[in-house]
Tab-separated table of C-alpha atoms in Angstrom:
chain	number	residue	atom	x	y	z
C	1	UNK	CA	123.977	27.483	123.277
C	2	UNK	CA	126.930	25.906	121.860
C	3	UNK	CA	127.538	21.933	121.821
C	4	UNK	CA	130.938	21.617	121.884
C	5	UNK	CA	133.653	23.174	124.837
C	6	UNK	CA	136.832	23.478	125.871
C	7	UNK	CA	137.376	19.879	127.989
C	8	UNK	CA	138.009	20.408	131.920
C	9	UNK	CA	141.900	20.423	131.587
C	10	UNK	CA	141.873	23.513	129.286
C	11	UNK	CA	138.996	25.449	131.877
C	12	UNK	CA	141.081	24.757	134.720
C	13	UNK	CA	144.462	25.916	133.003
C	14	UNK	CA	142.281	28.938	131.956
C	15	UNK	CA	140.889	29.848	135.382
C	16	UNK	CA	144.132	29.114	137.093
C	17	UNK	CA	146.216	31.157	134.652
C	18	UNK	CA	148.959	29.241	133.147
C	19	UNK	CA	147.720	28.222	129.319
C	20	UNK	CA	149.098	30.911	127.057
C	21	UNK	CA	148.069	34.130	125.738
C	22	UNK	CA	146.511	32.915	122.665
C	23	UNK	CA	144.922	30.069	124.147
C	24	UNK	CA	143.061	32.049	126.764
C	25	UNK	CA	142.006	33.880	123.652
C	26	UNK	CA	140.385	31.067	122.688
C	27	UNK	CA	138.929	30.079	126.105
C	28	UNK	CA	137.700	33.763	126.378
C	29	UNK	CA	135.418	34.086	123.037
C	30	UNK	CA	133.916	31.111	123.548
C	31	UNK	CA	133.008	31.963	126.787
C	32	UNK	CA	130.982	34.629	125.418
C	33	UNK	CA	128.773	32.958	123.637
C	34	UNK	CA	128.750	29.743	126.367
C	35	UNK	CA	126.847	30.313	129.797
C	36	UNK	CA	127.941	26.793	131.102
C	37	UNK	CA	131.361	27.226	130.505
C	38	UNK	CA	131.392	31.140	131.868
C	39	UNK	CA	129.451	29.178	134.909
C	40	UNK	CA	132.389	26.216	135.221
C	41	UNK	CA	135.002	28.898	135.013
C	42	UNK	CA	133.424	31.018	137.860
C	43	UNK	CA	133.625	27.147	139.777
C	44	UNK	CA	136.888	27.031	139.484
C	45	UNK	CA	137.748	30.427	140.210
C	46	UNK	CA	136.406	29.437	143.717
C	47	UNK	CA	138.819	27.073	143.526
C	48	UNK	CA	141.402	29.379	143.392
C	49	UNK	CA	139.995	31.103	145.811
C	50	UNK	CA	140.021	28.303	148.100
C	51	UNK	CA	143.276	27.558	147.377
C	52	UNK	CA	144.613	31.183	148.455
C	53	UNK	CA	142.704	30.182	151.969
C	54	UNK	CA	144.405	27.166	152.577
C	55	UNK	CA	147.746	28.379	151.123
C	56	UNK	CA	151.111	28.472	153.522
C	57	UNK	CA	151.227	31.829	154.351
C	58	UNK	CA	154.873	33.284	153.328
C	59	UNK	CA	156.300	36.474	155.728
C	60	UNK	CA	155.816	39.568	154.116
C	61	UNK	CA	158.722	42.336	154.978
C	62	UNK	CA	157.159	44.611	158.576
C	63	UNK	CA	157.128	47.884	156.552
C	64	UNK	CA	156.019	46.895	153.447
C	65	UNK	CA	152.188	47.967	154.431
C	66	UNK	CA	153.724	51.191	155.601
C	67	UNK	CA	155.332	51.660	152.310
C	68	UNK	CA	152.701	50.474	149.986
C	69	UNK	CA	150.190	52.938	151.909
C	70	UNK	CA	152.544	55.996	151.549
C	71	UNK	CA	152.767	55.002	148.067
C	72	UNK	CA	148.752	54.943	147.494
C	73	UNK	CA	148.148	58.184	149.394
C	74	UNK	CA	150.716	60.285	147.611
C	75	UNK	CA	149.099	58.888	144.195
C	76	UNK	CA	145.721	59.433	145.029
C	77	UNK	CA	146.176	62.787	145.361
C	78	UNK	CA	147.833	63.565	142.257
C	79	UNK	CA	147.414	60.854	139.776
C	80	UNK	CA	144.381	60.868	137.616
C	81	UNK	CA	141.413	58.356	137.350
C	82	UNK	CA	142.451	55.898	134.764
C	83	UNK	CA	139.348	55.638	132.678
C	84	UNK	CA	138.711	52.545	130.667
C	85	UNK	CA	137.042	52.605	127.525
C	86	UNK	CA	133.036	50.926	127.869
C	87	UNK	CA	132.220	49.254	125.222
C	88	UNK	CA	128.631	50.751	124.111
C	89	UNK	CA	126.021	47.842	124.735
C	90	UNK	CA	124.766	47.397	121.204
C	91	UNK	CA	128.587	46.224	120.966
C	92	UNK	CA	128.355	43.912	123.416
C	93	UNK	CA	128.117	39.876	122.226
C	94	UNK	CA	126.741	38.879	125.278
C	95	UNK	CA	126.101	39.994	128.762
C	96	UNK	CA	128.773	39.130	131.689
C	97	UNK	CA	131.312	38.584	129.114
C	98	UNK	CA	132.649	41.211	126.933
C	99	UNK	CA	134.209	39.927	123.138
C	100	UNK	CA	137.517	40.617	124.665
C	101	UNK	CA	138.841	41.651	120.690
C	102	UNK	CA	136.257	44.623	120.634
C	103	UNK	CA	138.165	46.841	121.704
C	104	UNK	CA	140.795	46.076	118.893
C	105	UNK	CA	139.056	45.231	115.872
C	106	UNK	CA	138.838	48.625	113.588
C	107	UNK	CA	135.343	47.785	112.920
C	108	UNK	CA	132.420	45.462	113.176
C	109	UNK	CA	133.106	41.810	111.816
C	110	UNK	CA	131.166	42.533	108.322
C	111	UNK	CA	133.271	45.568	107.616
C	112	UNK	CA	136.573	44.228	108.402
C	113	UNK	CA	139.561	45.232	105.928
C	114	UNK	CA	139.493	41.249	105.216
C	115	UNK	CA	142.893	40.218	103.370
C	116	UNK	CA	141.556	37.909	100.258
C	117	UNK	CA	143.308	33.960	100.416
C	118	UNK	CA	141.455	32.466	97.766
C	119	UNK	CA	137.959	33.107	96.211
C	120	UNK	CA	136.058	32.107	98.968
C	121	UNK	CA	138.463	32.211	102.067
C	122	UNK	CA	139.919	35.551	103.645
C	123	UNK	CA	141.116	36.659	106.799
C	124	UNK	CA	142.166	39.112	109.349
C	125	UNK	CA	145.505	38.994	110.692
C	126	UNK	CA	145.478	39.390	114.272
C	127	UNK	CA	149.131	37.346	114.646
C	128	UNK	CA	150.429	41.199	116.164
C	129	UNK	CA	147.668	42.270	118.535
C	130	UNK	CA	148.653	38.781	120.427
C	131	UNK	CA	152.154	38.669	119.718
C	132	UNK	CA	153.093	35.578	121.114
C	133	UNK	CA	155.716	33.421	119.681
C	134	UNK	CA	155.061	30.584	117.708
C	135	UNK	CA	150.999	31.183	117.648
C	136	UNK	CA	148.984	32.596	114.706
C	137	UNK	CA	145.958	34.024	115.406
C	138	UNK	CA	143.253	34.985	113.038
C	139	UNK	CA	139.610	35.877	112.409
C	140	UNK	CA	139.016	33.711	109.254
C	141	UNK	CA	135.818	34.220	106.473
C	142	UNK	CA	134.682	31.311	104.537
C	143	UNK	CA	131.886	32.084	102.039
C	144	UNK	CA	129.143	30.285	102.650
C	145	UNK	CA	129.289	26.691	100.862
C	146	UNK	CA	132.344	26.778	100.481
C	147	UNK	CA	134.649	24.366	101.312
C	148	UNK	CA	138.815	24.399	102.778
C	149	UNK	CA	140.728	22.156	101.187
C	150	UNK	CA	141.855	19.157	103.308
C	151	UNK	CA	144.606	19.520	106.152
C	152	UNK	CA	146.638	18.609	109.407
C	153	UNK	CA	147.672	20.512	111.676
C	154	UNK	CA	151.541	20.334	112.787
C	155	UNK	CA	150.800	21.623	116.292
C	156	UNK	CA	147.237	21.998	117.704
C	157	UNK	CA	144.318	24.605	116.373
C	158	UNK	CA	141.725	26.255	118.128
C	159	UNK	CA	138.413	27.199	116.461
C	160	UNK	CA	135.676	29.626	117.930
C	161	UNK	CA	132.574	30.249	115.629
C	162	UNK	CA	131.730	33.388	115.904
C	163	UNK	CA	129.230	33.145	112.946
C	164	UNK	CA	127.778	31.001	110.995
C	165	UNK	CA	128.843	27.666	111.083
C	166	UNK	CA	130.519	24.669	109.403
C	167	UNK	CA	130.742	21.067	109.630
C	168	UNK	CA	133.813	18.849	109.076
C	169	UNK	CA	134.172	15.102	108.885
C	170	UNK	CA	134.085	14.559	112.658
C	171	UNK	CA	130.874	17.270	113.052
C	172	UNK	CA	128.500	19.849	112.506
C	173	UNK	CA	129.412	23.536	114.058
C	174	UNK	CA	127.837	26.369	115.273
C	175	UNK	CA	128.199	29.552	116.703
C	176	UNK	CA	129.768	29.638	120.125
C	177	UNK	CA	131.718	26.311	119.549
C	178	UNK	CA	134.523	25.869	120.332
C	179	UNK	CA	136.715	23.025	118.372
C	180	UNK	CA	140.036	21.744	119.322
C	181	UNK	CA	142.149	19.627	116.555
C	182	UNK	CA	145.828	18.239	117.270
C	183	UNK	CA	148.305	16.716	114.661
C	184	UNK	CA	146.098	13.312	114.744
C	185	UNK	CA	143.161	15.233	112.527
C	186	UNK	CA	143.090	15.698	108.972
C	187	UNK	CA	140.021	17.633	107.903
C	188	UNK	CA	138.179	19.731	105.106
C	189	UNK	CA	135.627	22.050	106.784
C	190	UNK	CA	132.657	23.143	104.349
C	191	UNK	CA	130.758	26.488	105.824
C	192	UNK	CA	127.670	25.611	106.078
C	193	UNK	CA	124.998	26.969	103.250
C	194	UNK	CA	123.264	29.762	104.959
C	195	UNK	CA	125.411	32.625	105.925
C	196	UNK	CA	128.987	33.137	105.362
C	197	UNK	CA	131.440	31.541	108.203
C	198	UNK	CA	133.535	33.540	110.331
C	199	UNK	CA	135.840	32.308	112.821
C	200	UNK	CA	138.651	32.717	115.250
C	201	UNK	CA	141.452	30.718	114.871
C	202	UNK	CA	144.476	29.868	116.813
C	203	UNK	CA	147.195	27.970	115.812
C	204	UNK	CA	150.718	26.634	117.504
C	205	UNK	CA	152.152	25.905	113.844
C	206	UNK	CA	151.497	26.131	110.445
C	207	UNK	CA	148.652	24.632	108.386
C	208	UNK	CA	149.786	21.787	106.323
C	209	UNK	CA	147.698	20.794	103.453
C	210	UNK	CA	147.306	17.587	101.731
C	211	UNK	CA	146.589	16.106	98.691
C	212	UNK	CA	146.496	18.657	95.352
C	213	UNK	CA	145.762	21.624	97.466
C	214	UNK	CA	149.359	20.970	99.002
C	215	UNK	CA	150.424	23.972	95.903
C	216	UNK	CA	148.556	26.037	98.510
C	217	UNK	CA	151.094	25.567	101.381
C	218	UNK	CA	153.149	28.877	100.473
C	219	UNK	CA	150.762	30.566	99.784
C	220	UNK	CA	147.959	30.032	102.877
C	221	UNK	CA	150.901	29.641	105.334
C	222	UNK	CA	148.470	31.963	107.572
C	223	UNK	CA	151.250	34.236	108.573
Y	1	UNK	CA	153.659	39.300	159.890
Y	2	UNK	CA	151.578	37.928	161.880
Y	3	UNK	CA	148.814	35.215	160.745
Y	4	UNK	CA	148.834	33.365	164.059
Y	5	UNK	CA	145.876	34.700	164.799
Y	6	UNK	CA	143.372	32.870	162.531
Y	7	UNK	CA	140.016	31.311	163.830
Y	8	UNK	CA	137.527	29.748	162.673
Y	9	UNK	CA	135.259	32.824	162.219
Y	10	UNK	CA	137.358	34.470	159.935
Y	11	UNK	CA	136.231	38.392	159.367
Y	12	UNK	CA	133.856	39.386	157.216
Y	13	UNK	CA	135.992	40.690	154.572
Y	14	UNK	CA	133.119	41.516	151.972
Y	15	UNK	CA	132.423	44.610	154.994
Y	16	UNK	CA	136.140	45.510	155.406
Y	17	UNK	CA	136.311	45.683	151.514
Y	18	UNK	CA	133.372	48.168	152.002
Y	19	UNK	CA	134.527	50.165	154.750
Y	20	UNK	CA	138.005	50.242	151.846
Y	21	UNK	CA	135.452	51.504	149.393
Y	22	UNK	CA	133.202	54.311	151.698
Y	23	UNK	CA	135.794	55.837	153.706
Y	24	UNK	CA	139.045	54.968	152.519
Y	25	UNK	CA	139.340	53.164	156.048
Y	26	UNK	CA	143.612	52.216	156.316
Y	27	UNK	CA	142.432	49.793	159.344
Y	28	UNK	CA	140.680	47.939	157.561
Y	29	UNK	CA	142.536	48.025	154.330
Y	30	UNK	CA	145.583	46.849	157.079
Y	31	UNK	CA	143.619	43.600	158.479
Y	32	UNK	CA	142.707	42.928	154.417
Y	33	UNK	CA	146.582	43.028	153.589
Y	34	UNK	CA	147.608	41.115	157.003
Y	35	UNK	CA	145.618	38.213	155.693
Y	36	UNK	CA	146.106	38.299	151.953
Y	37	UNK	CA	149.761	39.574	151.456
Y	38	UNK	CA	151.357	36.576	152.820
Y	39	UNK	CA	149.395	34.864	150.897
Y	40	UNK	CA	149.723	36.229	147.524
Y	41	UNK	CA	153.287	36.285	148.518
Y	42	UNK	CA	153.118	32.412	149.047
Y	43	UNK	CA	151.470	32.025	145.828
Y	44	UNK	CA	154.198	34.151	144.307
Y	45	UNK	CA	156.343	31.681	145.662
Y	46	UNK	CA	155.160	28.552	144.456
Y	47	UNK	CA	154.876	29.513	141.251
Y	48	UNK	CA	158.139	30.145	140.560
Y	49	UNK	CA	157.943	33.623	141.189
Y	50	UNK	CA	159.823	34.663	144.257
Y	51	UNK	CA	161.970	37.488	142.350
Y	52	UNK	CA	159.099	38.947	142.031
Y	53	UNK	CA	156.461	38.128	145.172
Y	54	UNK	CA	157.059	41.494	146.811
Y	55	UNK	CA	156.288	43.628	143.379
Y	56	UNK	CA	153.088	41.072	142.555
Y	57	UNK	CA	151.853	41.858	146.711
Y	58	UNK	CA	152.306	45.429	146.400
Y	59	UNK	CA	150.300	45.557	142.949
Y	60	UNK	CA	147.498	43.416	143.852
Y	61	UNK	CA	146.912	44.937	147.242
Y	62	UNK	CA	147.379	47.887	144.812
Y	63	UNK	CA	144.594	47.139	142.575
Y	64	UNK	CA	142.625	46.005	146.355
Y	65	UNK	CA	142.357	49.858	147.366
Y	66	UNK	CA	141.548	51.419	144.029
Y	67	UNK	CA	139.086	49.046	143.336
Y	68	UNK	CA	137.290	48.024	146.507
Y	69	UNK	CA	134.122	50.096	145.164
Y	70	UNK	CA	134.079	47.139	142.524
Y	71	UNK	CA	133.735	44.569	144.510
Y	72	UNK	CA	130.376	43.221	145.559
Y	73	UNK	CA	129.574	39.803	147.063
Y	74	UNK	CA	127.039	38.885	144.553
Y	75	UNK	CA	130.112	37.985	142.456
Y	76	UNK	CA	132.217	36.339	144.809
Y	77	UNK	CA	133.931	36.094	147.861
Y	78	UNK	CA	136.700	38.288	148.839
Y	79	UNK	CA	139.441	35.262	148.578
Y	80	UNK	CA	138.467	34.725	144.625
Y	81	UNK	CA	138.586	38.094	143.985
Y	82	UNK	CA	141.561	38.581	145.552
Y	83	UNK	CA	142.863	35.534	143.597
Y	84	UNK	CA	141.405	36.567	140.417
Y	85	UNK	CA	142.780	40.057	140.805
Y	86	UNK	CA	146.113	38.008	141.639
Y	87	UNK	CA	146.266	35.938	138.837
Y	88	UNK	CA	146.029	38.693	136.014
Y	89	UNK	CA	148.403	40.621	137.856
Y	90	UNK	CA	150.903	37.810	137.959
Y	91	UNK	CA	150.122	37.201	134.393
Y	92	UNK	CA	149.956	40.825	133.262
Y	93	UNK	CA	153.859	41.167	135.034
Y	94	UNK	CA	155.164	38.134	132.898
Y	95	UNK	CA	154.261	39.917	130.016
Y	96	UNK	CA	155.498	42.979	130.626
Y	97	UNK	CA	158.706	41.515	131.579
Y	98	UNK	CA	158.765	39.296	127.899
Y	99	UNK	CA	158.027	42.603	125.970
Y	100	UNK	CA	160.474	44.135	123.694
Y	101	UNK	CA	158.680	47.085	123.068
Y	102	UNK	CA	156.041	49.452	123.614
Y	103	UNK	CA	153.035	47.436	121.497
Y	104	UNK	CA	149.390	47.338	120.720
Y	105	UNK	CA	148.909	44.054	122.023
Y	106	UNK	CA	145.616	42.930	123.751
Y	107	UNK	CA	145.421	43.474	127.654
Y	108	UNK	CA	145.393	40.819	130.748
Y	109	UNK	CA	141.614	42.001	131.826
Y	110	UNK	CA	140.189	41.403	128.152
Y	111	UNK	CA	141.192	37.806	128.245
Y	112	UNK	CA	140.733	37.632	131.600
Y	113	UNK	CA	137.720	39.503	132.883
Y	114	UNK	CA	136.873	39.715	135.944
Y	115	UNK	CA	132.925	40.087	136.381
Y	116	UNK	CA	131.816	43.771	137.767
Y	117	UNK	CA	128.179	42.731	137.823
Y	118	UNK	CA	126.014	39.853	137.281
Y	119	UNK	CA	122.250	40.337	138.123
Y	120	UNK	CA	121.242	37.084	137.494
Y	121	UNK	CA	123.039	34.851	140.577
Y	122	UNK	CA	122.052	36.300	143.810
Y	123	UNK	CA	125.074	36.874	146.517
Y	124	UNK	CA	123.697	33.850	148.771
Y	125	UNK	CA	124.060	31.396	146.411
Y	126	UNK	CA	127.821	32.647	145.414
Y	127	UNK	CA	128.451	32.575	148.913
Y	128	UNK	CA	127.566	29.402	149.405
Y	129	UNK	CA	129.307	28.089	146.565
Y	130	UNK	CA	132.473	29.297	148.214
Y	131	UNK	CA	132.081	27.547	151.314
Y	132	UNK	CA	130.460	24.193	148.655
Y	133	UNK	CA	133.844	24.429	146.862
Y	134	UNK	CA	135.999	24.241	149.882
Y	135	UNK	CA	133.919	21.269	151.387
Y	136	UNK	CA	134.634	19.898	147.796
Y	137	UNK	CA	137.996	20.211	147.714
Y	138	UNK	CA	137.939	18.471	151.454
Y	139	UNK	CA	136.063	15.300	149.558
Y	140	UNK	CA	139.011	14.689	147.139
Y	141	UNK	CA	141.003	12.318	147.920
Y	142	UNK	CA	144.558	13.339	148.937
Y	143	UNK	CA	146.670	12.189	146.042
Y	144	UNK	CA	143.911	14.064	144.086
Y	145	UNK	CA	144.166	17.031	145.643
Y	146	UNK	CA	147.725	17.229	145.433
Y	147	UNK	CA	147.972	17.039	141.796
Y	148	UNK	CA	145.869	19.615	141.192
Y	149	UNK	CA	147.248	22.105	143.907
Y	150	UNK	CA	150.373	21.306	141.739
Y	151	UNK	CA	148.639	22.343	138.386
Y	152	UNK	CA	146.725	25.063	139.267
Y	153	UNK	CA	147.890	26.565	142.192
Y	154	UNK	CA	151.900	25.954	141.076
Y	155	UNK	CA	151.413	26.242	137.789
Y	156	UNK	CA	153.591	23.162	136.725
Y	157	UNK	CA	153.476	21.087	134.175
Y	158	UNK	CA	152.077	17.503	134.379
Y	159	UNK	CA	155.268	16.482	133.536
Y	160	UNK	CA	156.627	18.386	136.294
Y	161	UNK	CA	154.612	16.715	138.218
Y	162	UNK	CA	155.107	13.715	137.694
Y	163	UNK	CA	158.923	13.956	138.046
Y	164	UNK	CA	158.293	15.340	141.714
Y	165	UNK	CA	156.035	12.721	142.758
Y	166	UNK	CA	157.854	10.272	140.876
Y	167	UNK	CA	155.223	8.327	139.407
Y	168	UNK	CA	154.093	7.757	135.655
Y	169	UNK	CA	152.727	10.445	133.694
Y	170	UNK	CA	149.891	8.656	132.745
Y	171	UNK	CA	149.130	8.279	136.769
Y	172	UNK	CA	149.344	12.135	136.869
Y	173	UNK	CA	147.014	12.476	134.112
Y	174	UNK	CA	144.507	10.109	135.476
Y	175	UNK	CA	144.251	11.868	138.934
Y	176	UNK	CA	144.213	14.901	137.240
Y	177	UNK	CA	141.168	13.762	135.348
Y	178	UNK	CA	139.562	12.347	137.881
Y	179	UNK	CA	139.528	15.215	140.535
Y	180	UNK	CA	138.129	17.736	137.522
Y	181	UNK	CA	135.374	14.982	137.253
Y	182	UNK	CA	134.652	15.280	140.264
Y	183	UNK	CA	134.500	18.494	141.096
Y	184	UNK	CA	132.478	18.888	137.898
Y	185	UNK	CA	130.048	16.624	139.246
Y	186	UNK	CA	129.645	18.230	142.553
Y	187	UNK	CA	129.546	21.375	140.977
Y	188	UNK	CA	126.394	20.396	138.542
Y	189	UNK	CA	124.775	18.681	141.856
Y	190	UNK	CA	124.838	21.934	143.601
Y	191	UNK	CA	123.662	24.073	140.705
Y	192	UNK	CA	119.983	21.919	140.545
């Protein structure tokens, strides 16, 4: 059970629909590993729900059920089932919520084609797969011990353990958390000693880092 | 269309959705779009989607038909489905319309999923917390409630808001804040 959540705000824009692609990324892995959150969510999809009850019904055009029905009938006939790929269950993270990159990642986590950033930090690139403007999304590896060298963020990151863990000045992490930092943090995370620490990360700008690891800026732009 | 005709016992949707899935039944499939369309179309509306309300109705009502066997009322009711099936659909159409290209990119229903089974809540206690939420929402108090229809059901910003109500942002925030509280609260209550 993880310890720390999206807040309320960033649920609701979830459930409602309107934070962005890479956010809901976010809001999605952690709710695979978070039971409370997956049960808040489902709260406010009610709400939704609700909402479409109590709505001002708009007039719809008098043929348009005629149409849409001719429409379904001639496709049912012809068109073909579209089948969705299962995931197999071992693959599954967690029951009632699917890892919503498994059906994108080439392989399992610990066999991932990871890119090498410095001795003890890689990552997977997965900036395309969301392709949204202005967000850079990765899974990143930190070796366990091992420590990122201290920095801001311009915009706002996301961070979703989806193993092992870390801890940073504010806080200790583990898997399932999910960790918000804005432009106000400036922070060093050290993997914890155990087990190596992957993550998902998702940022609205680049990293900026401080101090003598600032030579680093080029180079771990994460693009 | 018609919508005049709404009672207090509304239908029982959850068996029209079944008679959809069994026999293909187009009357009932026809009371389940004389009751949602204009809705979804409404939601279209308000958020900012007009140009394309009658394209989002016809896909979700779509999605309604092919899928009916999916539902099941141990999830939820047939109004959050309906709005869940809604939202990705509004969602998935935005993206398709900002795409430049044919891409791998990750689909709506991954990020969004909606549930297709869940053994562990049984269909009397979802039901209930439909008819809990809306006896929620009631509690709110109206400036409450109106700032969060805004946010989630028009999809503005808070600084949208804010400009339309013409009141401080920080106000916004606050009732904002205080309504997801609440309902948070309530929620927890019921859960035991």
């Amino acid at each position: 059970m993880s310890a720390y959540h999206p807040d309320d705000m960033t649920l609701m824009n979830y459930a409602a629909g309107s934070c962005s692609i890479p956010e809901s990324l976010a809001v999605a892995m952690h709710l695979c590993f978070c039971h409370d959150c997956r049960q808040h969510v489902k709260n406010l999809n009610h709400l939704g729900g609700a909402l479409l009850e109590t709505i001002k019904p708009a007039s719809t055009d008098d043929d348009a059920f005629e149409t849409l029905m001719a429409s379904l009938e001639s496709h049912d006939h012809s068109a073909p089932v579209k089948v969705k790929m299962e995931p197999t269950p071992s693959d599954r993270s967690i029951q009632h919520f699917t890892n919503p990159l498994l059906r994108y990642l080439p392989t399992s986590l610990a066999n991932l084609p990871w890119q090498r950033q410095t001795k003890e930090i890689s990552k997977f690139d997965l900036t395309s797969l969301i392709n949204v403007k202005g967000f850079q999304i990765a899974l990143q590896k930190i070796s366990a011990g091992a420590k990122v060298p201290m920095h801001t963020h311009k915009g706002f990151e996301y961070t979703v353990i989806l193993s092992g863990g870390f801890s940073d000045e504010l806080g200790v992490y583990h898997e399932g958390d999910f960790i918000a930092r804005d432009a106000s943090h400036k922070h060093s995370p050290t993997a914890l000693q155990n087990e190596d620490c992957i993550c998902l990360t998702v940022l609205n700008a680049p990293l900026k880092f401080t101090g003598w690891y600032r030579v680093l800026n080029p180079f771990m732009a994460w693009s | 269309m018609n919508d005049s005709t709404a009672t207090n016992d509304s239908p029982d949707w959850g068996a029209l959705l079944a008679r959809v899935a069994e026999h293909d039944d187009k009357a009932a499939f026809r009371a389940i779009y004389q009751h949602f369309a204009p809705r979804i179309k409404a939601y279209a509306i308000n958020q900012g989607f007009s140009q394309h309300a009658e394209v989002l109705v016809q896909e979700v009502m779509t999605s309604v038909w092919r899928n009916a066997e999916k539902y099941s009322e141990s999830l939820a009711s047939v109004s959050t489905w309906v709005f869940t099936i809604t939202r990705n659909q509004r969602i998935d159409i935005l993206r398709k319309l900002n795409r430049t290209r044919a891409e791998v990119v990750i689909e709506t229903e991954d990020l969004w999923q909606i549930p297709t089974e869940d053994t562990t809540i049984c269909s009397i206690q979802n039901l209930s917390t439909e008819k809990f939420v809306t006896a929620a929402l009631e509690k709110l108090p109206e400036e409450q409630m109106i700032a969060l229809r805004k946010v989630y059901y028009e999809g503005k910003t808070h600084e949208e808001v804010a400009e339309e109500l013409n009141i401080p942002l920080g106000t916004v925030k606050g009732r904002l804040r205080l309504s997801l509280q609440k309902l948070r609260v309530m929620f927890e209550a019921k859960e035991i």
